[in-house]
Short mmCIF file of N, CA, C and O in Angstrom, two decimals:
data_model
loop_
_atom_site.label_atom_id
_atom_site.label_comp_id
_atom_site.label_asym_id
_atom_site.label_seq_id
_atom_site.Cartn_x
_atom_site.Cartn_y
_atom_site.Cartn_z
N MET A 258 0.84 -1.18 0.00
CA MET A 258 0.00 0.00 0.00
C MET A 258 0.89 1.24 0.00
O MET A 258 1.83 1.34 0.76
N THR A 259 0.56 2.21 -0.85
CA THR A 259 1.34 3.43 -0.96
C THR A 259 0.81 4.48 0.00
O THR A 259 -0.40 4.68 0.11
N SER A 260 1.70 5.16 0.67
CA SER A 260 1.32 6.22 1.59
C SER A 260 1.45 7.57 0.90
O SER A 260 2.41 7.82 0.20
N ILE A 261 0.46 8.42 1.10
CA ILE A 261 0.50 9.77 0.54
C ILE A 261 0.93 10.72 1.64
O ILE A 261 0.38 10.73 2.73
N THR A 262 1.93 11.53 1.34
CA THR A 262 2.43 12.50 2.29
C THR A 262 1.38 13.58 2.53
O THR A 262 0.74 14.03 1.59
N THR A 263 1.23 14.01 3.78
CA THR A 263 0.25 15.04 4.09
C THR A 263 0.89 16.39 4.39
O THR A 263 0.24 17.29 4.86
N ALA A 264 2.16 16.51 4.11
CA ALA A 264 2.85 17.79 4.30
C ALA A 264 3.40 18.26 2.97
O ALA A 264 3.59 17.47 2.05
N MET A 265 3.64 19.54 2.87
CA MET A 265 4.23 20.07 1.65
C MET A 265 5.65 19.52 1.55
O MET A 265 6.34 19.38 2.55
N PRO A 266 6.12 19.22 0.34
CA PRO A 266 7.41 18.55 0.17
C PRO A 266 8.62 19.44 0.41
O PRO A 266 9.71 18.95 0.67
N VAL A 267 8.45 20.73 0.32
CA VAL A 267 9.55 21.67 0.50
C VAL A 267 9.05 22.87 1.28
O VAL A 267 7.86 23.10 1.36
N SER A 268 9.98 23.60 1.84
CA SER A 268 9.63 24.86 2.50
C SER A 268 10.21 26.01 1.69
O SER A 268 11.41 26.08 1.51
N ILE A 269 9.33 26.84 1.20
CA ILE A 269 9.74 28.04 0.46
C ILE A 269 9.06 29.20 1.16
O ILE A 269 7.84 29.28 1.19
N PRO A 270 9.83 30.11 1.75
CA PRO A 270 9.21 31.24 2.44
C PRO A 270 8.35 32.06 1.48
O PRO A 270 8.78 32.39 0.37
N SER A 271 7.12 32.35 1.88
CA SER A 271 6.24 33.12 1.02
C SER A 271 6.82 34.51 0.74
O SER A 271 6.61 35.07 -0.33
N ALA A 272 7.61 35.05 1.68
CA ALA A 272 8.24 36.35 1.44
C ALA A 272 9.21 36.27 0.26
O ALA A 272 9.29 37.20 -0.55
N ALA A 273 9.92 35.16 0.14
CA ALA A 273 10.84 34.99 -0.98
C ALA A 273 10.08 34.89 -2.29
O ALA A 273 10.48 35.47 -3.31
N LEU A 274 8.97 34.18 -2.28
CA LEU A 274 8.18 34.03 -3.50
C LEU A 274 7.55 35.35 -3.92
O LEU A 274 7.43 35.64 -5.11
N ARG A 275 7.16 36.17 -2.95
CA ARG A 275 6.56 37.47 -3.29
C ARG A 275 7.57 38.39 -3.95
O ARG A 275 7.19 39.28 -4.70
N GLN A 276 8.86 38.18 -3.70
CA GLN A 276 9.90 39.02 -4.30
C GLN A 276 10.17 38.65 -5.76
O GLN A 276 10.79 39.41 -6.49
N MET A 277 9.72 37.47 -6.19
CA MET A 277 9.99 36.99 -7.54
C MET A 277 8.93 37.49 -8.52
O MET A 277 7.79 37.72 -8.13
N ASP A 278 9.33 37.63 -9.79
CA ASP A 278 8.32 37.93 -10.79
C ASP A 278 7.55 36.65 -11.09
O ASP A 278 7.91 35.56 -10.65
N GLU A 279 6.45 36.78 -11.82
CA GLU A 279 5.55 35.64 -12.08
C GLU A 279 6.27 34.46 -12.72
O GLU A 279 6.08 33.31 -12.33
N ALA A 280 7.12 34.73 -13.71
CA ALA A 280 7.81 33.64 -14.41
C ALA A 280 8.76 32.88 -13.49
O ALA A 280 8.80 31.65 -13.50
N GLU A 281 9.51 33.61 -12.67
CA GLU A 281 10.44 32.96 -11.75
C GLU A 281 9.70 32.16 -10.68
O GLU A 281 10.07 31.06 -10.33
N ARG A 282 8.61 32.74 -10.15
CA ARG A 282 7.81 32.04 -9.14
C ARG A 282 7.25 30.74 -9.72
O ARG A 282 7.31 29.70 -9.08
N THR A 283 6.73 30.79 -10.94
CA THR A 283 6.20 29.60 -11.59
C THR A 283 7.28 28.55 -11.77
O THR A 283 7.07 27.37 -11.51
N ARG A 284 8.48 28.97 -12.21
CA ARG A 284 9.58 28.04 -12.41
C ARG A 284 9.97 27.36 -11.10
O ARG A 284 10.12 26.14 -11.02
N VAL A 285 10.09 28.14 -10.02
CA VAL A 285 10.48 27.59 -8.72
C VAL A 285 9.41 26.62 -8.20
O VAL A 285 9.72 25.53 -7.73
N LEU A 286 8.15 27.01 -8.30
CA LEU A 286 7.08 26.14 -7.81
C LEU A 286 6.97 24.86 -8.63
O LEU A 286 6.78 23.77 -8.08
N ASN A 287 7.12 24.97 -9.94
CA ASN A 287 7.06 23.78 -10.79
C ASN A 287 8.21 22.82 -10.46
O ASN A 287 8.03 21.60 -10.47
N ALA A 288 9.38 23.36 -10.17
CA ALA A 288 10.53 22.52 -9.85
C ALA A 288 10.38 21.88 -8.46
O ALA A 288 10.91 20.80 -8.21
N ALA A 289 9.65 22.53 -7.57
CA ALA A 289 9.56 22.07 -6.19
C ALA A 289 8.54 20.96 -5.98
O ALA A 289 8.65 20.18 -5.05
N PHE A 290 7.54 20.88 -6.83
CA PHE A 290 6.45 19.96 -6.60
C PHE A 290 6.44 18.80 -7.58
O PHE A 290 6.59 18.99 -8.79
N ASP A 291 6.24 17.62 -7.05
CA ASP A 291 6.03 16.42 -7.86
C ASP A 291 4.61 16.55 -8.42
O ASP A 291 3.67 16.79 -7.68
N SER A 292 4.47 16.42 -9.72
CA SER A 292 3.15 16.63 -10.31
C SER A 292 2.37 15.35 -10.57
O SER A 292 1.43 15.34 -11.35
N SER A 293 2.75 14.26 -9.90
CA SER A 293 1.97 13.03 -10.06
C SER A 293 0.57 13.28 -9.49
O SER A 293 0.39 14.09 -8.57
N PRO A 294 -0.44 12.59 -10.02
CA PRO A 294 -1.80 12.79 -9.51
C PRO A 294 -1.93 12.58 -8.00
O PRO A 294 -2.63 13.33 -7.33
N GLU A 295 -1.21 11.58 -7.48
CA GLU A 295 -1.29 11.31 -6.04
C GLU A 295 -0.70 12.47 -5.23
O GLU A 295 -1.25 12.87 -4.21
N SER A 296 0.42 12.98 -5.69
CA SER A 296 1.06 14.09 -4.98
C SER A 296 0.21 15.35 -5.06
O SER A 296 0.06 16.07 -4.07
N LEU A 297 -0.35 15.63 -6.24
CA LEU A 297 -1.20 16.81 -6.37
C LEU A 297 -2.40 16.72 -5.45
O LEU A 297 -2.78 17.71 -4.82
N THR A 298 -2.97 15.54 -5.32
CA THR A 298 -4.10 15.36 -4.42
C THR A 298 -3.69 15.66 -2.98
O THR A 298 -4.42 16.33 -2.24
N ALA A 299 -2.53 15.18 -2.59
CA ALA A 299 -2.03 15.43 -1.23
C ALA A 299 -1.75 16.91 -1.01
O ALA A 299 -2.10 17.47 0.03
N TYR A 300 -1.11 17.57 -1.98
CA TYR A 300 -0.81 19.00 -1.85
C TYR A 300 -2.11 19.79 -1.71
O TYR A 300 -2.21 20.70 -0.88
N LEU A 301 -3.09 19.45 -2.54
CA LEU A 301 -4.37 20.16 -2.49
C LEU A 301 -5.05 19.97 -1.14
O LEU A 301 -5.67 20.90 -0.61
N ALA A 302 -4.93 18.79 -0.57
CA ALA A 302 -5.52 18.54 0.76
C ALA A 302 -4.84 19.40 1.82
O ALA A 302 -5.51 19.99 2.68
N VAL A 303 -3.52 19.49 1.76
CA VAL A 303 -2.78 20.30 2.73
C VAL A 303 -3.16 21.78 2.57
O VAL A 303 -3.42 22.48 3.55
N LEU A 304 -3.20 22.23 1.34
CA LEU A 304 -3.55 23.64 1.09
C LEU A 304 -5.00 23.92 1.49
O LEU A 304 -5.29 24.99 2.05
N GLY A 305 -5.89 22.97 1.24
CA GLY A 305 -7.28 23.15 1.66
C GLY A 305 -7.40 23.31 3.17
O GLY A 305 -8.13 24.16 3.66
N ALA A 306 -6.65 22.50 3.90
CA ALA A 306 -6.66 22.61 5.37
C ALA A 306 -6.09 23.96 5.81
O ALA A 306 -6.63 24.59 6.74
N ARG A 307 -5.04 24.39 5.16
CA ARG A 307 -4.43 25.68 5.50
C ARG A 307 -5.42 26.82 5.23
O ARG A 307 -5.56 27.73 6.05
N LEU A 308 -6.14 26.75 4.11
CA LEU A 308 -7.12 27.79 3.79
C LEU A 308 -8.28 27.80 4.78
O LEU A 308 -8.79 28.86 5.14
N ARG A 309 -8.69 26.61 5.23
CA ARG A 309 -9.79 26.54 6.21
C ARG A 309 -9.43 27.25 7.52
O ARG A 309 -10.29 27.84 8.17
N VAL A 310 -8.15 27.22 7.89
CA VAL A 310 -7.72 27.93 9.10
C VAL A 310 -7.96 29.43 8.93
O VAL A 310 -8.50 30.09 9.83
N TYR A 311 -7.59 29.97 7.77
CA TYR A 311 -7.83 31.40 7.51
C TYR A 311 -9.32 31.70 7.46
O TYR A 311 -9.78 32.72 7.99
N GLU A 312 -10.09 30.81 6.83
CA GLU A 312 -11.54 31.03 6.73
C GLU A 312 -12.19 31.08 8.11
O GLU A 312 -13.06 31.92 8.36
N GLN A 313 -11.74 30.21 9.01
CA GLN A 313 -12.28 30.23 10.37
C GLN A 313 -11.83 31.47 11.12
O GLN A 313 -12.61 32.09 11.84
N ARG A 314 -10.56 31.84 10.95
CA ARG A 314 -10.01 33.00 11.64
C ARG A 314 -10.75 34.27 11.24
O ARG A 314 -11.07 35.10 12.08
N TYR A 315 -11.01 34.43 9.96
CA TYR A 315 -11.62 35.67 9.44
C TYR A 315 -13.12 35.53 9.19
O TYR A 315 -13.76 36.50 8.77
N GLU A 316 -13.67 34.34 9.42
CA GLU A 316 -15.09 34.07 9.20
C GLU A 316 -15.51 34.52 7.80
O GLU A 316 -16.50 35.23 7.61
N LEU A 317 -14.73 34.05 6.81
CA LEU A 317 -14.92 34.45 5.43
C LEU A 317 -14.43 33.33 4.52
O LEU A 317 -13.32 32.84 4.73
N PRO A 318 -15.21 32.91 3.55
CA PRO A 318 -14.73 31.87 2.64
C PRO A 318 -13.65 32.42 1.71
O PRO A 318 -13.68 33.58 1.31
N THR A 319 -12.70 31.58 1.37
CA THR A 319 -11.62 31.97 0.47
C THR A 319 -12.18 32.48 -0.86
O THR A 319 -11.63 33.40 -1.45
N SER A 320 -13.28 31.91 -1.31
CA SER A 320 -13.86 32.30 -2.59
C SER A 320 -14.29 33.76 -2.63
O SER A 320 -14.41 34.35 -3.71
N THR A 321 -14.50 34.39 -1.46
CA THR A 321 -14.90 35.80 -1.43
C THR A 321 -13.78 36.72 -0.96
O THR A 321 -14.00 37.91 -0.74
N LEU A 322 -12.59 36.19 -0.81
CA LEU A 322 -11.46 36.95 -0.28
C LEU A 322 -11.14 38.19 -1.12
O LEU A 322 -11.03 39.30 -0.60
N THR A 323 -11.02 38.02 -2.42
CA THR A 323 -10.67 39.14 -3.30
C THR A 323 -11.75 40.23 -3.25
O THR A 323 -11.43 41.41 -3.17
N ALA A 324 -13.00 39.83 -3.27
CA ALA A 324 -14.11 40.80 -3.21
C ALA A 324 -14.12 41.53 -1.87
O ALA A 324 -14.37 42.74 -1.82
N ALA A 325 -13.82 40.82 -0.79
CA ALA A 325 -13.78 41.44 0.54
C ALA A 325 -12.67 42.48 0.62
O ALA A 325 -12.84 43.54 1.23
N LEU A 326 -11.54 42.21 -0.01
CA LEU A 326 -10.45 43.19 -0.05
C LEU A 326 -10.83 44.40 -0.90
O LEU A 326 -10.60 45.54 -0.51
N ALA A 327 -11.43 44.14 -2.05
CA ALA A 327 -11.82 45.23 -2.96
C ALA A 327 -12.87 46.14 -2.34
O ALA A 327 -12.84 47.37 -2.54
N SER A 328 -13.78 45.58 -1.56
CA SER A 328 -14.85 46.37 -0.96
C SER A 328 -14.42 47.06 0.34
O SER A 328 -15.16 47.88 0.87
N GLY A 329 -13.25 46.71 0.85
CA GLY A 329 -12.80 47.29 2.11
C GLY A 329 -13.30 46.54 3.33
O GLY A 329 -13.01 46.93 4.46
N GLU A 330 -14.04 45.46 3.10
CA GLU A 330 -14.53 44.65 4.22
C GLU A 330 -13.36 44.02 4.99
O GLU A 330 -13.42 43.83 6.19
N LEU A 331 -12.28 43.75 4.26
CA LEU A 331 -11.08 43.13 4.84
C LEU A 331 -9.88 43.97 4.44
O LEU A 331 -9.78 44.43 3.31
N ARG A 332 -8.99 44.20 5.39
CA ARG A 332 -7.78 44.98 5.15
C ARG A 332 -6.63 44.04 4.83
O ARG A 332 -6.50 42.98 5.43
N GLU A 333 -5.78 44.42 3.86
CA GLU A 333 -4.66 43.57 3.49
C GLU A 333 -3.53 43.73 4.50
O GLU A 333 -2.88 44.76 4.57
N THR A 334 -3.32 42.68 5.26
CA THR A 334 -2.24 42.60 6.24
C THR A 334 -1.27 41.52 5.76
O THR A 334 -1.53 40.85 4.75
N ALA A 335 -0.20 41.32 6.48
CA ALA A 335 0.74 40.25 6.13
C ALA A 335 0.03 38.90 6.18
O ALA A 335 0.25 38.03 5.32
N ASP A 336 -0.83 38.70 7.16
CA ASP A 336 -1.57 37.45 7.30
C ASP A 336 -2.51 37.24 6.12
O ASP A 336 -2.59 36.16 5.54
N VAL A 337 -3.22 38.29 5.74
CA VAL A 337 -4.15 38.20 4.61
C VAL A 337 -3.37 38.00 3.30
O VAL A 337 -3.80 37.26 2.42
N SER A 338 -2.21 38.62 3.17
CA SER A 338 -1.37 38.41 1.99
C SER A 338 -0.94 36.95 1.89
O SER A 338 -0.91 36.38 0.79
N ALA A 339 -0.60 36.34 3.00
CA ALA A 339 -0.24 34.93 3.01
C ALA A 339 -1.44 34.09 2.57
O ALA A 339 -1.30 33.15 1.79
N TRP A 340 -2.61 34.44 3.06
CA TRP A 340 -3.84 33.75 2.68
C TRP A 340 -4.05 33.83 1.16
O TRP A 340 -4.32 32.83 0.50
N LEU A 341 -3.87 35.03 0.62
CA LEU A 341 -3.98 35.21 -0.83
C LEU A 341 -2.97 34.33 -1.59
O LEU A 341 -3.30 33.71 -2.60
N PHE A 342 -1.76 34.28 -1.08
CA PHE A 342 -0.72 33.47 -1.71
C PHE A 342 -1.12 32.00 -1.73
O PHE A 342 -1.06 31.34 -2.76
N TRP A 343 -1.54 31.46 -0.58
CA TRP A 343 -1.90 30.04 -0.50
C TRP A 343 -3.13 29.75 -1.36
O TRP A 343 -3.21 28.69 -1.99
N ALA A 344 -4.07 30.68 -1.41
CA ALA A 344 -5.25 30.50 -2.26
C ALA A 344 -4.85 30.46 -3.73
O ALA A 344 -5.35 29.63 -4.50
N ASP A 345 -3.94 31.33 -4.13
CA ASP A 345 -3.47 31.35 -5.50
C ASP A 345 -2.72 30.06 -5.84
O ASP A 345 -2.92 29.47 -6.91
N LEU A 346 -1.88 29.61 -4.94
CA LEU A 346 -1.14 28.36 -5.17
C LEU A 346 -2.10 27.20 -5.32
O LEU A 346 -1.96 26.37 -6.23
N ARG A 347 -3.11 27.13 -4.46
CA ARG A 347 -4.09 26.04 -4.55
C ARG A 347 -4.82 26.10 -5.90
O ARG A 347 -5.01 25.08 -6.55
N SER A 348 -5.18 27.29 -6.31
CA SER A 348 -5.85 27.46 -7.60
C SER A 348 -4.97 27.00 -8.75
O SER A 348 -5.42 26.31 -9.67
N GLN A 349 -3.69 27.37 -8.71
CA GLN A 349 -2.77 26.96 -9.76
C GLN A 349 -2.59 25.45 -9.79
O GLN A 349 -2.61 24.82 -10.86
N LEU A 350 -2.44 24.84 -8.62
CA LEU A 350 -2.25 23.38 -8.57
C LEU A 350 -3.53 22.65 -8.97
O LEU A 350 -3.46 21.59 -9.60
N ALA A 351 -4.67 23.20 -8.62
CA ALA A 351 -5.95 22.56 -8.97
C ALA A 351 -6.17 22.58 -10.48
O ALA A 351 -6.84 21.71 -11.02
N GLY A 352 -5.55 23.55 -11.17
CA GLY A 352 -5.69 23.65 -12.61
C GLY A 352 -4.84 22.66 -13.37
O GLY A 352 -4.95 22.55 -14.59
N LYS A 353 -3.96 21.94 -12.71
CA LYS A 353 -3.06 20.99 -13.40
C LYS A 353 -3.73 19.69 -13.68
O LYS A 353 -4.46 19.15 -12.97
#
């Protein structure tokens, strides 16, 4: 029986990724993640759990995060920026 890892395979500080342009960030993320279907499923599960923590903390679904920022309902802090980053990463991985 094969075991699926429930943790992210590498640690990349989100501050470092925010400093990169889109092309460099995509290259680094693509190199860091195994894109097998099993691994993608595990990554998505980990990211989903991480997003649920933010959703509970802010009492707001991730799907409305951008609209909440645009309307001023939510202020962009370092914590909210991290939430945006993880939501974007999950969206990118879900598209594979």
